[in-house]
Amino acid sequence: MKKLFILLIFFLLSACQMNKSDLTFVGESENWLAEVTVLQTKGEETYQIQLTNKGINVEEIDAIHYYVESKNNGVINFGENDVTLNQEGKYDNKSFSSNFPSTTSNDELVIKIDWNNTSEIFDLRSK
């Protein structure tokens, strides 16, 4: 009976692990580092993003606009206008949008960041 109980607990823990996965995509340009985390849990996909300024004086940046999309499956597409950086030159959005889970580690994302009449576009790959 004790072995059956232990086996049942192991099975339940394994099943919980199968319903949750995190994917992280990273990339950088001359002026920015970007990290997008895709959280897949119980039939839902949620996106988080962190943007880090690599050296532009934070006080010189009024606001940034960014847009992220998937290069190969077209499922991921989100962005935001007029966001501001904190004093360390970072922007975090902890829960942006959600979809049916379809993103894999083989996907590639592309991000466009606009600020002060300048823009950069670069790829994000799974780490």
Tab-separated table of C-alpha atoms in Angstrom:
chain	number	residue	atom	x	y	z
A	1	MET	CA	0.000	0.000	0.000
A	2	LYS	CA	2.827	2.381	0.876
A	3	LYS	CA	4.491	1.752	-2.522
A	4	LEU	CA	1.218	2.430	-4.305
A	5	PHE	CA	0.834	5.722	-2.414
A	6	ILE	CA	4.406	6.790	-3.298
A	7	LEU	CA	3.827	5.846	-6.940
A	8	LEU	CA	0.607	7.889	-6.993
A	9	ILE	CA	2.386	10.951	-5.531
A	10	PHE	CA	5.187	10.607	-8.104
A	11	PHE	CA	2.638	10.388	-10.929
A	12	LEU	CA	0.791	13.501	-9.734
A	13	LEU	CA	4.008	15.500	-9.424
A	14	SER	CA	5.052	14.422	-12.918
A	15	ALA	CA	1.682	15.437	-14.339
A	16	CYS	CA	1.991	18.881	-12.763
A	17	GLN	CA	5.390	19.351	-14.393
A	18	MET	CA	3.940	18.485	-17.816
A	19	ASN	CA	1.354	21.255	-17.556
A	20	LYS	CA	3.911	23.996	-16.950
A	21	SER	CA	6.914	25.155	-18.944
A	22	ASP	CA	8.868	28.360	-19.287
A	23	LEU	CA	10.708	29.464	-22.414
A	24	THR	CA	13.133	32.386	-22.423
A	25	PHE	CA	14.178	34.291	-25.544
A	26	VAL	CA	17.065	36.768	-25.403
A	27	GLY	CA	18.815	39.136	-27.778
A	28	GLU	CA	20.649	42.406	-27.938
A	29	SER	CA	21.367	45.314	-30.220
A	30	GLU	CA	23.784	48.194	-29.984
A	31	ASN	CA	21.629	49.980	-27.397
A	32	TRP	CA	19.274	47.371	-25.896
A	33	LEU	CA	19.080	43.973	-24.213
A	34	ALA	CA	15.723	42.190	-24.404
A	35	GLU	CA	14.420	39.107	-22.652
A	36	VAL	CA	10.981	37.641	-23.307
A	37	THR	CA	9.719	34.851	-21.077
A	38	VAL	CA	6.849	32.690	-22.281
A	39	LEU	CA	5.024	30.988	-19.408
A	40	GLN	CA	2.875	28.037	-20.452
A	41	THR	CA	0.493	26.775	-17.792
A	42	LYS	CA	-2.764	24.812	-17.999
A	43	GLY	CA	-3.687	25.690	-21.572
A	44	GLU	CA	-2.604	29.327	-21.392
A	45	GLU	CA	0.457	31.212	-22.592
A	46	THR	CA	1.522	34.451	-20.899
A	47	TYR	CA	4.345	36.763	-21.981
A	48	GLN	CA	6.712	38.795	-19.847
A	49	ILE	CA	9.328	41.196	-21.155
A	50	GLN	CA	12.353	42.968	-19.765
A	51	LEU	CA	14.139	45.675	-21.745
A	52	THR	CA	17.465	47.061	-20.597
A	53	ASN	CA	19.163	50.159	-21.930
A	54	LYS	CA	22.858	49.465	-22.583
A	55	GLY	CA	24.243	52.945	-22.222
A	56	ILE	CA	21.984	55.742	-23.376
A	57	ASN	CA	21.490	58.303	-20.635
A	58	VAL	CA	18.085	57.401	-19.158
A	59	GLU	CA	17.144	61.062	-18.729
A	60	GLU	CA	17.526	61.564	-22.484
A	61	ILE	CA	14.873	58.947	-23.314
A	62	ASP	CA	11.361	60.358	-23.134
A	63	ALA	CA	9.495	57.129	-23.852
A	64	ILE	CA	9.990	53.947	-25.812
A	65	HIS	CA	7.706	51.938	-28.051
A	66	TYR	CA	8.306	48.265	-28.689
A	67	TYR	CA	6.734	45.467	-30.683
A	68	VAL	CA	7.554	41.746	-30.459
A	69	GLU	CA	6.458	39.131	-32.967
A	70	SER	CA	7.244	35.565	-33.878
A	71	LYS	CA	9.271	35.149	-37.067
A	72	ASN	CA	8.107	31.657	-37.957
A	73	ASN	CA	4.632	30.916	-36.586
A	74	GLY	CA	2.969	34.312	-36.252
A	75	VAL	CA	1.422	33.486	-32.875
A	76	ILE	CA	3.321	35.917	-30.670
A	77	ASN	CA	2.639	39.572	-31.374
A	78	PHE	CA	2.488	42.159	-28.632
A	79	GLY	CA	3.842	45.588	-27.909
A	80	GLU	CA	3.338	48.747	-26.009
A	81	ASN	CA	3.592	52.483	-26.635
A	82	ASP	CA	4.936	55.268	-24.441
A	83	VAL	CA	6.583	53.159	-21.749
A	84	THR	CA	9.258	54.647	-19.522
A	85	LEU	CA	12.423	53.180	-18.088
A	86	ASN	CA	13.222	53.085	-14.388
A	87	GLN	CA	16.317	54.816	-12.956
A	88	GLU	CA	18.491	51.788	-13.826
A	89	GLY	CA	17.415	52.004	-17.482
A	90	LYS	CA	15.083	48.980	-17.346
A	91	TYR	CA	11.494	48.281	-18.219
A	92	ASP	CA	9.625	45.209	-16.923
A	93	ASN	CA	6.169	44.010	-17.815
A	94	LYS	CA	5.290	40.934	-15.782
A	95	SER	CA	2.111	39.735	-17.475
A	96	PHE	CA	1.397	41.061	-20.898
A	97	SER	CA	-1.023	38.874	-22.799
A	98	SER	CA	-2.075	35.295	-23.140
A	99	ASN	CA	-2.814	32.761	-25.846
A	100	PHE	CA	-3.266	29.065	-26.362
A	101	PRO	CA	0.207	27.505	-25.773
A	102	SER	CA	1.931	27.148	-29.127
A	103	THR	CA	5.409	28.629	-28.677
A	104	THR	CA	8.390	26.256	-28.725
A	105	SER	CA	12.104	26.668	-28.114
A	106	ASN	CA	12.639	26.439	-31.897
A	107	ASP	CA	10.736	29.680	-32.480
A	108	GLU	CA	12.532	32.947	-33.164
A	109	LEU	CA	11.200	36.315	-32.122
A	110	VAL	CA	11.983	39.738	-33.508
A	111	ILE	CA	11.669	42.988	-31.557
A	112	LYS	CA	11.522	46.576	-32.738
A	113	ILE	CA	12.285	49.323	-30.229
A	114	ASP	CA	11.660	53.002	-31.051
A	115	TRP	CA	12.858	55.948	-28.964
A	116	ASN	CA	13.799	59.584	-29.622
A	117	ASN	CA	13.307	59.252	-33.418
A	118	THR	CA	15.614	56.194	-33.473
A	119	SER	CA	14.775	52.533	-33.844
A	120	GLU	CA	16.495	49.172	-33.698
A	121	ILE	CA	15.251	45.760	-34.794
A	122	PHE	CA	16.903	42.553	-33.594
A	123	ASP	CA	16.255	38.850	-33.098
A	124	LEU	CA	15.549	37.009	-29.860
A	125	ARG	CA	16.478	33.328	-29.593
A	126	SER	CA	15.732	30.683	-27.026
A	127	LYS	CA	18.404	30.228	-24.401
